[in-house]
Structure formats: structure tokens, C-alpha cells
Coordinates of C-alpha atoms and ligand atoms in Angstrom, one line a residue:
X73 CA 202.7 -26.9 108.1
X74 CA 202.1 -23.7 105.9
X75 CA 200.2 -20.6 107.1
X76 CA 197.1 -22.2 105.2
X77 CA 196.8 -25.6 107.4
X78 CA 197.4 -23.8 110.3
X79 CA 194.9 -21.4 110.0
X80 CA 192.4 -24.2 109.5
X81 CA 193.7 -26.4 112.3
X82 CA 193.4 -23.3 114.8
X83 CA 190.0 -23.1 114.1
X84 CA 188.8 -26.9 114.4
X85 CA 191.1 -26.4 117.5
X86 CA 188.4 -23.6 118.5
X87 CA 185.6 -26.1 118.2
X88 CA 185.0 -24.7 114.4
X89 CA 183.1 -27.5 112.3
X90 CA 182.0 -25.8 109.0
X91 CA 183.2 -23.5 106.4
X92 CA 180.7 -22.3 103.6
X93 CA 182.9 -21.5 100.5
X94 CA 183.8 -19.9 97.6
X95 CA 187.2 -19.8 96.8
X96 CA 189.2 -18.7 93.9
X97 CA 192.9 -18.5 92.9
X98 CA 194.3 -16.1 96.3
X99 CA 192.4 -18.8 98.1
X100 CA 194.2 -22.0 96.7
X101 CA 196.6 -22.5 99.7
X102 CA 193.6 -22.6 102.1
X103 CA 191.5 -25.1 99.8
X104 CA 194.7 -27.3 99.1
X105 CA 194.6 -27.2 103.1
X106 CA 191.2 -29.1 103.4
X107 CA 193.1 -31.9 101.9
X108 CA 195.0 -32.1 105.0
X109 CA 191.9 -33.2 107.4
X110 CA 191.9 -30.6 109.2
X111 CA 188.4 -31.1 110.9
X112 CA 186.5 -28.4 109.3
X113 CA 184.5 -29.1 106.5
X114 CA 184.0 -27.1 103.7
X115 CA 180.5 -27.1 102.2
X116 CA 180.8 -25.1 98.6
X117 CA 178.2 -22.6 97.6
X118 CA 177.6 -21.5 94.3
X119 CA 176.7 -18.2 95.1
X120 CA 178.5 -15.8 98.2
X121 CA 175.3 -14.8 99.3
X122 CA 174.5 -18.7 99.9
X123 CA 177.7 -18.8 102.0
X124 CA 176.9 -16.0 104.4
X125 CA 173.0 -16.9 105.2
X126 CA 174.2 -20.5 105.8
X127 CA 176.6 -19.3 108.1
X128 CA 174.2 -16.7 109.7
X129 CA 172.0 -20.2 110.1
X130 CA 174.5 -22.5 111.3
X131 CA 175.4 -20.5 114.3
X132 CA 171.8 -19.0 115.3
X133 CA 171.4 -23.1 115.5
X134 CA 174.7 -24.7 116.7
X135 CA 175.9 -21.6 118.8
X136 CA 179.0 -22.1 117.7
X137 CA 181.1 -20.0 115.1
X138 CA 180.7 -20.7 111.5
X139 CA 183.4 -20.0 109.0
X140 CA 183.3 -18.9 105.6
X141 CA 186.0 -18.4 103.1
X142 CA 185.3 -15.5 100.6
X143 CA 187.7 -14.0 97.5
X144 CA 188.9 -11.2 97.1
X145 CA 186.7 -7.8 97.7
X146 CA 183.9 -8.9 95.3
X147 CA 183.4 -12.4 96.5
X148 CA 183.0 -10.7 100.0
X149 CA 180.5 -8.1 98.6
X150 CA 178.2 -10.5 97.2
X151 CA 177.5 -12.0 101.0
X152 CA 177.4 -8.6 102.2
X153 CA 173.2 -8.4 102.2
X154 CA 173.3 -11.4 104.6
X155 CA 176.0 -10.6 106.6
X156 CA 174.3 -7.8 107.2
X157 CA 171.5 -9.8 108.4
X158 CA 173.6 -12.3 110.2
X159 CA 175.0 -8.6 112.7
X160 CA 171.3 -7.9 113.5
X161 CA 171.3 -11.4 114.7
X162 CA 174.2 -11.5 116.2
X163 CA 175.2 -14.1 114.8
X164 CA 178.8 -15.7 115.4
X165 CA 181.1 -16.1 112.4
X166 CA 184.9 -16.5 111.3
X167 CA 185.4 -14.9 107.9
X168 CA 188.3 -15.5 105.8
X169 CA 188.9 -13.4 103.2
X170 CA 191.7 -14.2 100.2
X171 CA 193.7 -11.6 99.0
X172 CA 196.5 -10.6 96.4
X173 CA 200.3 -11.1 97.8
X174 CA 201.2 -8.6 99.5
X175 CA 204.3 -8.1 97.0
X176 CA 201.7 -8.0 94.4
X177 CA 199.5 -6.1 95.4
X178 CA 200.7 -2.8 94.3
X179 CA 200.8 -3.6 90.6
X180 CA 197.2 -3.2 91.0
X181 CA 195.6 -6.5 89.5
X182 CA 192.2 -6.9 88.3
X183 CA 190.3 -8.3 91.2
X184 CA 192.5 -5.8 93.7
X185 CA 189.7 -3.4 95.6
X186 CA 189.8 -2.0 99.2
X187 CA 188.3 -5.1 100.9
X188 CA 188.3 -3.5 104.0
X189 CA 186.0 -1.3 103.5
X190 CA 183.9 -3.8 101.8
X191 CA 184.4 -5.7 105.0
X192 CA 183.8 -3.0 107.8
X193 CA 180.5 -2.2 107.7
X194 CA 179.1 -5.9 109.0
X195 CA 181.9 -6.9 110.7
X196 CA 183.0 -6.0 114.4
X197 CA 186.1 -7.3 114.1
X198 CA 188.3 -6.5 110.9
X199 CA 192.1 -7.4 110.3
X200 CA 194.3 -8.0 107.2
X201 CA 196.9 -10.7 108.4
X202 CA 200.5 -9.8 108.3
X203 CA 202.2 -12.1 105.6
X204 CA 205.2 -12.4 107.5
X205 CA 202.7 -14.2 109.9
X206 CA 202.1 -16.1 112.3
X207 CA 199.0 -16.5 110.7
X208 CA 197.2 -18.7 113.7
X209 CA 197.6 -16.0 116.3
X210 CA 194.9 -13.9 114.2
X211 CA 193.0 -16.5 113.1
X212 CA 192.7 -17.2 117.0
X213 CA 192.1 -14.0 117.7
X214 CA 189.6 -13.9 115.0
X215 CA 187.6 -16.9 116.4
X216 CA 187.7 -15.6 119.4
X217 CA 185.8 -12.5 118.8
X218 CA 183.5 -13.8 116.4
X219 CA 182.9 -15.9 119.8
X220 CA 181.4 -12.8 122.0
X221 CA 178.8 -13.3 119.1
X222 CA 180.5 -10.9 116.4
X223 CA 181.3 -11.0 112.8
X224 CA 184.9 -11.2 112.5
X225 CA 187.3 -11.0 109.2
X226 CA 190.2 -12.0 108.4
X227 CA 191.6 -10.7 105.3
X228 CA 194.1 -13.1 104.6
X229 CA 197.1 -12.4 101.9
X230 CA 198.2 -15.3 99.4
X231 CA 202.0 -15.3 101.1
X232 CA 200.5 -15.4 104.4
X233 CA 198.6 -18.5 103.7
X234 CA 201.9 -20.1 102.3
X235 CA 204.1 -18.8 104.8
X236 CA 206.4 -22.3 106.5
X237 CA 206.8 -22.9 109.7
X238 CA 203.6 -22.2 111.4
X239 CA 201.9 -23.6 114.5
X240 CA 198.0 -24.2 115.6
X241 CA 196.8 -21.9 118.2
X242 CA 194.9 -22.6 121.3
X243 CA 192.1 -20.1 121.1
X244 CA 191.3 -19.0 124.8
X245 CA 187.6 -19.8 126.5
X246 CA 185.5 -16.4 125.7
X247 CA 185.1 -14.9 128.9
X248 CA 181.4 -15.6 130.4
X249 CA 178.4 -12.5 129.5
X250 CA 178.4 -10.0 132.3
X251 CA 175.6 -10.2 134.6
X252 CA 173.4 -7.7 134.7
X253 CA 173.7 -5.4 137.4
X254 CA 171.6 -5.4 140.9
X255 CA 170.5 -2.0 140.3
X256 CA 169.2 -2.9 136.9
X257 CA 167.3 -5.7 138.4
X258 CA 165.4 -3.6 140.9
X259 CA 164.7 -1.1 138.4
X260 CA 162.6 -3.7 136.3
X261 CA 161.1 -5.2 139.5
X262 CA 160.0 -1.9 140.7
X263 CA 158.4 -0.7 137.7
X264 CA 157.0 -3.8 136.9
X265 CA 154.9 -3.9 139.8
X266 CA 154.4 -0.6 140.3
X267 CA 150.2 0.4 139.1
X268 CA 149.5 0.2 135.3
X269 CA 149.9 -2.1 132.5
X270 CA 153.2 -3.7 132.1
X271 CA 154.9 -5.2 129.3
X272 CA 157.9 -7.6 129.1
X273 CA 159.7 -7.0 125.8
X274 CA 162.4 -10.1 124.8
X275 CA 165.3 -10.6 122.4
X276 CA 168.3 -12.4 122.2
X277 CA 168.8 -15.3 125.1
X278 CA 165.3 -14.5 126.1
X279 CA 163.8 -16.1 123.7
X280 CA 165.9 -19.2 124.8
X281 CA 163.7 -22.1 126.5
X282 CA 165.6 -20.3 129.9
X283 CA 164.8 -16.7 129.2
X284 CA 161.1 -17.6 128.1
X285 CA 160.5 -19.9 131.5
X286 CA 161.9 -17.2 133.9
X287 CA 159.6 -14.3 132.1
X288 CA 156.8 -16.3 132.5
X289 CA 157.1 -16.5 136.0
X290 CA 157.9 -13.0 136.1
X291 CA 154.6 -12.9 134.3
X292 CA 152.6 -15.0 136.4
X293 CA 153.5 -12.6 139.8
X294 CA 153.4 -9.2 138.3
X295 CA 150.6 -9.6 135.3
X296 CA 152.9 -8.1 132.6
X297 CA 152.7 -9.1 129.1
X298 CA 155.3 -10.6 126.9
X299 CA 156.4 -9.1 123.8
X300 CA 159.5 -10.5 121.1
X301 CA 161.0 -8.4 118.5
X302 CA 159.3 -8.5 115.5
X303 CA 161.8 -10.2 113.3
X304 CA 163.7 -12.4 116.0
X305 CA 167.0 -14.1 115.1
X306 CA 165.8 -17.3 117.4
X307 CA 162.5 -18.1 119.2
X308 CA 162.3 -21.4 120.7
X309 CA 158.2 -22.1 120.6
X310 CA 155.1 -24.6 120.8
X311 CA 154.7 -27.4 122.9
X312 CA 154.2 -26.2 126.3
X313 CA 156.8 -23.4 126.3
X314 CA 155.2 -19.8 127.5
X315 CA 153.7 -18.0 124.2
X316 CA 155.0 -14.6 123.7
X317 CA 154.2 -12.2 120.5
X318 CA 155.4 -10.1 118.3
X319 CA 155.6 -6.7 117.9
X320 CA 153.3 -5.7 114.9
X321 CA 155.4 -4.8 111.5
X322 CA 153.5 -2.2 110.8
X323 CA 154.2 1.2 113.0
X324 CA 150.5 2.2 113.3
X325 CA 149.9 -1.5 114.7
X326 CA 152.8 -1.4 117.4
X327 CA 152.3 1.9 118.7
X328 CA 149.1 1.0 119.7
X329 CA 150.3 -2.0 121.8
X330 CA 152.4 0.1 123.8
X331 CA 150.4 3.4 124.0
X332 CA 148.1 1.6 126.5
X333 CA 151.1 0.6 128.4
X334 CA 152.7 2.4 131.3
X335 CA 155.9 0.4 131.8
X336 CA 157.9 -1.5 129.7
X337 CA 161.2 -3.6 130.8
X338 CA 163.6 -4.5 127.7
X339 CA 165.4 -8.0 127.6
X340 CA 168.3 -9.0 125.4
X341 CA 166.7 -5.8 123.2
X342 CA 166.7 -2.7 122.4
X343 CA 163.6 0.1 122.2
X344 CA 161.4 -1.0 118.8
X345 CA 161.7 1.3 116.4
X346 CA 159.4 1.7 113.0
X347 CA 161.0 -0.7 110.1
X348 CA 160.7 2.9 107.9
X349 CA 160.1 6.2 108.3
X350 CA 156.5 7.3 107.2
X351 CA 155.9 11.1 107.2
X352 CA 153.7 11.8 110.5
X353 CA 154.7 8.9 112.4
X354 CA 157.3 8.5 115.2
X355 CA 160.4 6.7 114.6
X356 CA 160.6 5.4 118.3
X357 CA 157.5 3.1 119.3
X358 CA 157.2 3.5 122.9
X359 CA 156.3 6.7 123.4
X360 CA 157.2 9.1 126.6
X361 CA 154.5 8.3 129.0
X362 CA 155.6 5.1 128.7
X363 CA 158.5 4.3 131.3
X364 CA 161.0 2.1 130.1
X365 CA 163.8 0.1 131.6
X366 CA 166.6 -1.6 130.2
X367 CA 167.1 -5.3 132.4
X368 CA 169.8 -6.2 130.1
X369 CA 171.4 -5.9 126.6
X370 CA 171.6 -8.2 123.9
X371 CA 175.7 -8.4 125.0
X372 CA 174.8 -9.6 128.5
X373 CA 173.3 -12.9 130.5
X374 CA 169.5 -12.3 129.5
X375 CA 168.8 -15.6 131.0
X376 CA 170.4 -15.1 134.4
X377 CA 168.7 -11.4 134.3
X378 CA 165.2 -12.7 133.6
X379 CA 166.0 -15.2 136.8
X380 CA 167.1 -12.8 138.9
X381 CA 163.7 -10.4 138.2
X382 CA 161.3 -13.3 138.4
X383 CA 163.5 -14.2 142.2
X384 CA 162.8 -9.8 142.9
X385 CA 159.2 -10.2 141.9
X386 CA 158.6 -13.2 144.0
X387 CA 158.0 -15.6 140.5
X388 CA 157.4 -18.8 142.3
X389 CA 156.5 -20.9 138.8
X390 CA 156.4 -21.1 135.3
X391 CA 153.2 -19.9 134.2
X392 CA 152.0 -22.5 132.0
X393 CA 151.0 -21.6 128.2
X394 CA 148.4 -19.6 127.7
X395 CA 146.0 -21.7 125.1
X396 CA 146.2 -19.3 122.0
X397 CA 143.8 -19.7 119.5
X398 CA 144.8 -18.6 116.0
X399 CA 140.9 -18.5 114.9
X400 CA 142.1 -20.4 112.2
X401 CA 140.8 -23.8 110.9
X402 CA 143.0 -26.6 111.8
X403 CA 142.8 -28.9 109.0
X404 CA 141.6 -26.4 106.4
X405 CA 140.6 -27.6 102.5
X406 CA 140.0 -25.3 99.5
X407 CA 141.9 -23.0 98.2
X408 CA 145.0 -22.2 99.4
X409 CA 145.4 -18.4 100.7
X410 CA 148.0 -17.4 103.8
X411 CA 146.0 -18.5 106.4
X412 CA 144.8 -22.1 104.8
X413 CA 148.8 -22.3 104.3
X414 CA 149.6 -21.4 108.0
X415 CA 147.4 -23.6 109.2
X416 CA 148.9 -26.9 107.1
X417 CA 152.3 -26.1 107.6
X418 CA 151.5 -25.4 111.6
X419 CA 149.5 -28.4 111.7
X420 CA 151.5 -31.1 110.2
X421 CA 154.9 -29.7 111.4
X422 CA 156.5 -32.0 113.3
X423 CA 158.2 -31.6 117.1
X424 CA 161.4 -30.3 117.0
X425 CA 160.9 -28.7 113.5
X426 CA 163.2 -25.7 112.9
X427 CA 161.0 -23.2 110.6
X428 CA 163.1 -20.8 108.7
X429 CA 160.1 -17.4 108.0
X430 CA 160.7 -15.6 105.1
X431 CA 157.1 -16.0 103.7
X432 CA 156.7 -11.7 104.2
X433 CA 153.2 -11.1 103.3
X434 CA 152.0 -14.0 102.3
X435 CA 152.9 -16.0 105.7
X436 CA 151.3 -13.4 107.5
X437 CA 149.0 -16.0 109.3
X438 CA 151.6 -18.9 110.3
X439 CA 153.3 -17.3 113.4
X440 CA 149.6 -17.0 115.7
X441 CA 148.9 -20.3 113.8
X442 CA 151.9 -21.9 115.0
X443 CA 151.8 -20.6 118.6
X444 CA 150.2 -24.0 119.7
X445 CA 152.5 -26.3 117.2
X446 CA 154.7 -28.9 118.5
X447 CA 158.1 -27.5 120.1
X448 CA 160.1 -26.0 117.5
X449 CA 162.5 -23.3 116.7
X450 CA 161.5 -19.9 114.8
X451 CA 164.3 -18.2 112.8
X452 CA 163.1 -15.0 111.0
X453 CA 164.8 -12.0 108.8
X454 CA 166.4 -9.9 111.4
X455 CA 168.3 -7.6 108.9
X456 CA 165.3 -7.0 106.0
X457 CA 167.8 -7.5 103.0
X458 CA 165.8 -10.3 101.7
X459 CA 167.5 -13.6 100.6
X460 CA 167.8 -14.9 103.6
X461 CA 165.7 -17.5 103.6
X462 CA 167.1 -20.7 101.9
X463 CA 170.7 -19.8 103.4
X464 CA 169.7 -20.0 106.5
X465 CA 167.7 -22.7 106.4
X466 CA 170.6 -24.7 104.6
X467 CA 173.0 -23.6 107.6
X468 CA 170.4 -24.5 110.0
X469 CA 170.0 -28.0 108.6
X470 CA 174.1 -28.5 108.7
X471 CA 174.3 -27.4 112.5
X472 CA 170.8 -29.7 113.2
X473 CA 171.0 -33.0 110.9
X474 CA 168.5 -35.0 113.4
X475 CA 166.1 -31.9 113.1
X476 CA 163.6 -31.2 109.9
X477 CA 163.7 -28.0 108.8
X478 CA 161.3 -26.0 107.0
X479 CA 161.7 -22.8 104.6
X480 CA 158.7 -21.0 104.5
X481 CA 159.8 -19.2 101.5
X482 CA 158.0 -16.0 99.5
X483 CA 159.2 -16.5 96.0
X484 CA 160.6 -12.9 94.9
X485 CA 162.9 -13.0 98.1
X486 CA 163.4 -16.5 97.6
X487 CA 165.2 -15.9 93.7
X488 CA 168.0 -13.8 95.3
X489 CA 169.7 -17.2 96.6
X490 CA 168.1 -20.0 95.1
X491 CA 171.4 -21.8 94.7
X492 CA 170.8 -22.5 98.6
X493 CA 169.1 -25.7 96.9
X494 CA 172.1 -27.0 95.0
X495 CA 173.8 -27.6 97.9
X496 CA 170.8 -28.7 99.9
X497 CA 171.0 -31.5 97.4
X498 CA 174.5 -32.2 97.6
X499 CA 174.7 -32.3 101.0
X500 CA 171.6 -34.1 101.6
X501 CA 170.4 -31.9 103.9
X502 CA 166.8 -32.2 105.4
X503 CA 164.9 -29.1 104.4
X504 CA 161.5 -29.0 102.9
X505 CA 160.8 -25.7 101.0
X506 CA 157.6 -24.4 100.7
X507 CA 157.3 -21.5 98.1
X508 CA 154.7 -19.1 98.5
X509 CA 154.3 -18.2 95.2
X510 CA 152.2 -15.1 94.9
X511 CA 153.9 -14.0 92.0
X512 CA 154.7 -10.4 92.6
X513 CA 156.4 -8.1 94.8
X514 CA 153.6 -8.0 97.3
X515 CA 154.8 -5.8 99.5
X516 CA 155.5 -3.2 97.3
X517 CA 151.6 -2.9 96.3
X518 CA 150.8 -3.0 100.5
X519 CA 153.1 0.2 100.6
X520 CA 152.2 1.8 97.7
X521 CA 148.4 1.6 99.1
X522 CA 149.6 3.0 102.5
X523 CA 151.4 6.1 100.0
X524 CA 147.6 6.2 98.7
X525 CA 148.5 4.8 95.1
X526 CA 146.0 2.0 95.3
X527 CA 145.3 1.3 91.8
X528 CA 149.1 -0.1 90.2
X529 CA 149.7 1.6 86.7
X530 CA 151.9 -0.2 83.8
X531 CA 155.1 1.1 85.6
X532 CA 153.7 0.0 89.3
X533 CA 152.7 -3.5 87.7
X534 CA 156.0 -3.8 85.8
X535 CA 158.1 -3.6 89.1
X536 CA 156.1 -5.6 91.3
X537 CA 154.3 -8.0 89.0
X538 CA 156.3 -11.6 87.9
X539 CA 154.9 -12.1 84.6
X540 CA 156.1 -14.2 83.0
X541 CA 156.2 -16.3 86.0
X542 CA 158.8 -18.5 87.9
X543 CA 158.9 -21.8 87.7
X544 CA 160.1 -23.4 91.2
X545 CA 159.6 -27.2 90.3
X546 CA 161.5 -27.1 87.3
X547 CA 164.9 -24.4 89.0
X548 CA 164.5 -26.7 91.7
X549 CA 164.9 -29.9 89.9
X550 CA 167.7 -28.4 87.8
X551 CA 169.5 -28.2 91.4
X552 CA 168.5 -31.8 92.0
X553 CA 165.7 -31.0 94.3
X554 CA 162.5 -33.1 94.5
X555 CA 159.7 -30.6 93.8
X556 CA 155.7 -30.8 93.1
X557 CA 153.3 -27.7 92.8
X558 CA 150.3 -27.9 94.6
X559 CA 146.8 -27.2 93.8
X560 CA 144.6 -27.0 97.1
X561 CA 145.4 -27.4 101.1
X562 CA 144.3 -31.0 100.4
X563 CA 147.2 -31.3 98.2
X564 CA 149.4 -29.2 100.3
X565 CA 149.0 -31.1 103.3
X566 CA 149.3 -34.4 101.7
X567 CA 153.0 -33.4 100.1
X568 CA 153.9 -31.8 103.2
X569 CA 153.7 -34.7 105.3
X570 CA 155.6 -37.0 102.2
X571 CA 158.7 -34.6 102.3
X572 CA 159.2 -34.5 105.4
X573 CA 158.9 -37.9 106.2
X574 CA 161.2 -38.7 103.3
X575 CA 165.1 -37.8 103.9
X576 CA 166.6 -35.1 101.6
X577 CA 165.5 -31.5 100.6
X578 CA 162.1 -31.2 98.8
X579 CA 160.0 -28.1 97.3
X580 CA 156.9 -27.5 97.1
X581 CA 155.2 -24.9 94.7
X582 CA 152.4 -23.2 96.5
X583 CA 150.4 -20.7 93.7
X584 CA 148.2 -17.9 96.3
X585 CA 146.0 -15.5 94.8
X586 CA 145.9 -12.1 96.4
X587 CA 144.4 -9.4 95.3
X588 CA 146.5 -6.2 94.7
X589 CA 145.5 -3.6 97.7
Ligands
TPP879 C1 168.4 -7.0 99.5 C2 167.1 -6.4 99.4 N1 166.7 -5.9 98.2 C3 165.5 -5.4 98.0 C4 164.7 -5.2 99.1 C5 163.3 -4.5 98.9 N2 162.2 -5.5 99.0 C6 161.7 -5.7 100.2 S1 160.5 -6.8 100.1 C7 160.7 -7.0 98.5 C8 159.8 -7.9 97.7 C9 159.5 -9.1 98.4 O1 158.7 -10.0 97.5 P1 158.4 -11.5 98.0 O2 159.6 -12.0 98.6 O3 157.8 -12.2 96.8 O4 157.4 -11.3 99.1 P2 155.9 -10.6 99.1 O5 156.1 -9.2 99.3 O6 155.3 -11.0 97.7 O7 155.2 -11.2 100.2 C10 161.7 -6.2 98.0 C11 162.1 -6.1 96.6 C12 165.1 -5.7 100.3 N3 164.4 -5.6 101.4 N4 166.3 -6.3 100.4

């Protein structure tokens, strides 16, 4: 067995399923390996970016590590963006990243570049692999960090790969998260029931069907509120799960929330801050009269911490679901704005959906629309580096195949991966797009308004305006990808429910009119 195989058989060893790929010739060893049936199966994407938002969704979904295999410096670099997402989430993945021989190496070739420090800014764990080997004992080592819910690399010469002689690994059990501490408990307990308004804020685990059950009980005994991140990586929601919501976008927005608060407890967070700096507002969104306590980090058992404070509060049950009403019409007609769209996609998703959110502005409506949807999972852009959206929902749909998913997509973030629907179409995965076609940088004209530039010039309108515009039905049949454009919420609702009852990907073209602020 070369160093290649070996590599590859350490991870299936390690419970690793899937590798998103694009290789090229310092890779060939390890794609000559797949031949071997190894157990991990490699699941081409025709763009790098593709590779590292599918893994960032494969292991938000599966909990287990994902693997990619990357080449050379600028093959890593053009998954950077969404690895970068993929560390805010905290996502678990294996990369493996090809390199020159070493013995080569210092002729300087072409595609030779410092991958490390490519590499070290999204990953916490970072090794080039000795090509005298044994390759397995970093690959386990690898896995094994990327495990504790890390990105880790493995940059991985072209003699190391073909290196003879080498065994599989036994990657060891990742050592259980740390408990939070007693002390920490009693700090939460105390100032959650001490007078004044409290909030509950959740990330992480406690946004797991576990973390969200406890909180509600700590709820129910101490009257807090409950509060998730604004972007979370995974929400498990609908059905009768406990409703939480999110911390507004805006700074202006959140800061009120809290400034009539006077306690906050974090869980599996940390302290919101403002998504920019605006001149006159604080970074920090809690401000000092409000007291804060940390129950547990993102690192630690949220669930077991959120038990422990609902048992110190005296919790006794789950506080059933609060019936939220979006003010929304729930089988809306007519024209088809963000909230007629929310309300469609919330009403005719089905249980167990898993939505993928990268609709920005123009899905502004669909979270408070979903809050009373069937059970389903909520994955959202943790990072901000947009292009996240198809990715993820493609990585999603590997770790899931008995669940629908369903890519609520805004259509200038969705052109930085669109070849996301190539391989939903090779693969046959189940993932129904729905583009929000607004046809301009929307966001853009929201912040220039908030900078006072309200009325968009030629050179305002030529960087946010998509003229001449996209068309999604025919990119996404060029990928192979059933697609229709829709006219009204009639229309929307009607090819909705045909997609997702029909196996394979579909897309479906959503034109909304906003006005420019
Ligand atoms: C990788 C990356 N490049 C650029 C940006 C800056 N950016 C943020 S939102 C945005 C436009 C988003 O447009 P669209 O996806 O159509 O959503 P809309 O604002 O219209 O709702 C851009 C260019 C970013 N956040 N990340």
C-alpha cells in the first residue's frame, strides 16, 4: 500500500465518508487511490469554492468530518472564502492539500507558492507531511483535530503520497467536551433570577433539539428570553420545538433588544458584536449596564450546561412553543415580494426540510415566517463571504439523502458558486433552489442609504445594478438542472410543491421587484 491509499483508508477508518475534490497532477497518487475502494467517496466539484461550502454543509449536517482534497496553493485559495465560513461555524473538516515533491520543490515550478500561509488563516490545525512518511500518522492526527470541530490541513507532498510500505491508522475517540464548570452554572442561575429582564443568548449545541428543550425550561422558571446568533451555523426549528430569535442584523436594531435588558447569560456563544463598524455606533452590542455571563463556550458541552441551569433554576418542563405569528398571509397570491415568498416557501416546506438561508435581503421575511413550519433544520452564512449558499446546501443533501433540502438563494451571492448545481445533478442530490432574483446588489443600495446616498448615480447603479440580467433557468439547465421561472405566488407555490415531490435537484427563478432605498 503506498502513502496515498493509506491516507485514504485512515480516514474511512476514522468514520470519514466524503471527499469534495479537485485534484490535479501533485494529487494523482491520491485520486489513483479512490480506485482502491477505500470507503470514501469522492464527489468532484468544478470549482474549489464548491468543495469547501459542501464540506462546511456536510458536517454542520452529518457531524462528522468531511474531507476535501485541494491542489496546490491556488486550488486551496479559491475555497478560502468558504472555509472561512465553514471556522465561524465550526465546522469539522480533513483537508488535504497536494503539493510539489519535496526534491522538486526548490527548482521553483509554476504552481509552487507558500501554501501554508494560504492555509493558516482558516485552519486550526496546519501541517505539511514529511515525505519520508508515515503518512497515516498525520492524516490521523489530522482527523483527529478536525474532530474537536476544527479545520485541519494536511499539506501533503507528491513523494509522500507514493511513499511504500505504509499502514492505516487507528484514529483515537476525540476526548468528550468539557463540562462547564459549577461555578459557571451558578453564575447564570443567579443572575438569571435575580430582578430585571433577562435574556438567554444561544449558539452552537444550543441550538440542538437538546440545548433548545433545556433553555426553554430554563425559560419557563426564570421568564428570560431566548436569543440565537444572528447568522447561526445550525438551528434545529418548527414543529413543536421552543422558538427562539435572532439577533437583529442591523446594530441600531440589536442594541435595542438588549438595552432594555439587565442580564444576559451566553450559551455555546460569544458577546454579539456589530456585523460593521458604523461611525457613532458601538462595536460591542450589550452594553455595560447590562451584566453578562458566560454559561459555556462554543468549545464546551452546551447541552449538558443548559441542563444543569434549567436543574439550578428549578426548570421542571419544556415550555411548550410559544404560537408566533409572522403577520404574514399563509397562502398568499399576487405578486411575489420577500414576504409573499417566505410565506410559500414556509408554508409548503415539508417536515424534516433542511433550508439552506442565503436569500440576504430579499429573504428578510422567511425566518419569523418559518417559526411555526414543520420541524426543520436552519443553516445560515456564519462567515459573510457570500457563496455559501449552493455549497452548502449540496453538502447538506450528501450527509442527509432521506431529507429535502432547500436553497433559499439571493442571486448575486448565488453566481459566486453556481457550479454547486453541476454536481447537484450528477449526484442526484435532492435540493430545490429557489433564486431570489432581485437583480442587483441589494444590499449595497440599503448601505449606501444608511451612508445617506439615497439616490444611486451611474457609478452606484453600475456596481449594484445586474443589467443585463442573469438568466438562472437557462445556467441551470446547462448544469443539467430542471428549472422554471415563476411569475406570481400562485405559480411559485404550485412549482414548489412539484420539485420537491419529484426526486433530483430543481430551480426555480423567482423575479422580486424592490425598490432602490
Ligand atoms: C466573498 C464576498 N465578496 C463580496 C462581499 C460583499 N457583498 C456582500 S453582500 C453583496 C451583494 C449581495 O447581493 P445578493 O446576493 O444579490 O443579495 P441582495 O443584497 O440583493 O439581497 C456583496 C457583493 C461579501 N460579503 N463576500
Amino acid at each position: 500500500m503506498n502513502g496515498a491509499e493509506s491516507l485514504l483508508r485512515t480516514a474511512a477508518a476514522s468514520g470519514i465518508r466524503v471527499c469534495f475534490a479537485n485534484p490535479g497532477t501533485t494529487e494523482l497518487p491520491l485520486v489513483a487511490a479512490f480506485d482502491s475502494d477505500t470507503g470514501v467517496r469522492p464527489v468532484l466539484c468544478l470549482f474549489e469554492g464548491v468543495c469547501s461550502g459542501a464540506a462546511d454543509g456536510y458536517a454542520r449536517m452529518s457531524g462528522n468530518p468531511a474531507m476535501t482534497l485541494l491542489h496546490l496553493g491556488p486550488g486551496f485559495a479559491n475555497g478560502i472564502a468558504n472555509f472561512h465560513n465553514a471556522r465561524r461555524a465550526r465546522s469539522a473538516i480533513f483537508n488535504v492539500i497536494g503539493d510539489h515533491a519535496s526534491w522538486h520543490l526548490a527548482s521553483d515550478p509554476p504552481l509552487a507558492s507558500d501554501i501554508a500561509s494560504l492555509a493558516s488563516p482558516v485552519s486550526g490545525w496546519l501541517r505539511s507531511a514529511n515525505p519520508a512518511g508515515p503518512l497515516s500518522r498525520d492524516a490521523a492526527e489530522a482527523i483527529a483535530a478536525a474532530r474537536s470541530g476544527a479545520i485541519a490541513t494536511l499539506i501533503v507532498p507528491h513523494d509522500a503520497q507514493l511513499q511504500d510500505g505504509a499502514t492505516v491508522e487507528v484514529v483515537e475517540e476525540p476526548a468528550p467536551r468539557q463540562r462547564p464548570s459549577s461555578a459557571a452554572i451558578e453564575a447564570s442561575a443567579r443572575l438569571l433570577t435575580q430582578a430585571g429582564k433577562g435574556a438567554l443568548l444561544l449558539g452552537g449545541d444550543g441550538l440542538s433539539e437538546r440545548g433548545l428543550r433545556a433553555a426553554a425550561r430554563v425559560a419557563a422558571a426564570t421568564g428570560c428570553t431566548l436569543w440565537c446568533d444572528t447568522f447561526p451555523a445550525r438551528l434545529e426549528r418548527g414543529g413543536d420545538l421552543p422558538a427562539v430569535d435572532r439577533v437583529p442584523y442591523f446594530p441600531e436594531g440589536a442594541i435595542e433588544v438588549f438595552s432594555g435588558l439587565a442580564t444576559v447569560v451566553l450559551a455555546g456563544t460569544g458577546s454579539p458584536v456589530s456585523f460593521f463598524g458604523y461611525p457613532g455606533i458601538p462595536s460591542q452590542i450589550i452594553g455595560e449596564r447590562t451584566e453578562t455571563a458566560t454559561l459555556a463556550r462554543p468549545d464546551e458541552d452546551v447541552g449538558s450546561a443548559l441542563e444543569d441551569l434549567a436543574e439550578a433554576v428549578g426548570g421542571a418542563e419544556d415550555r411548550p412553543a410559544p404560537a408566533v405569528s409572522s403577520g404574514l398571509e399563509t397562502r398568499p397570491t399576487g405578486p411575489l415580494t420577500p414576504e409573499s415568498v417566505a410565506a410559500v416557501v414556509a408554508g409548503v416546506q415539508p417536515e424534516g426540510a433542511i433550508v439552506m438561508d442565503e436569500g440576504l435581503t430579499a429573504a428578510r421575511a422567511y425566518f419569523s415566517a418559518a417559526a411555526n413550519a414543520p420541524r426543520h433544520t436552519y443553516l445560515s452564512l456564519t462567515g459573510g463571504a457570500i457563496g455559501q449558499g449552493l455549497p452548502c446546501a449540496t453538502g447538506a443533501a450528501l450527509a442527509c439523502p432521506d431529507r429535502p433540502v432547500i436553497a433559499l438563494q439571493a442571486d448575486g451571492s448565488g453566481m459566486y458558486t453556481l457550479q454547486a448545481l453541476w454536481t447537484q445533478a450528477r449526484e442526484g442530490l435532492d435540493v430545490t433552489t429557489v433564486i431570489l432574483a432581485n437583480r442587483g446588489y441589494q444590499i449595497l443600495a440599503i448601505e449606501l442609504a444608511r451612508t445617506g446616498i439615497a439616490e444611486l448615480g451611474p457609478g452606484c447603479r453600475s456596481l449594484t445594478d445586474f443589467d443585463p440580467v442573469p438568466d438562472w433557468t437557462q445556467l441551470a439547465r446547462g448544469f443539467g438542472v430542471p428549472a422554471v421561472a415563476v411569475e406570481d405566488a400562485e405559480g411559485l407555490w404550485r412549482e414548489l410543491e412539484r420539485a420537491l415531490a419529484e426526486p433530483g435537484p430543481h430551480l426555480i427563478e423567482v423575479p422580486i421587484k424592490e425598490r432602490n432605498p
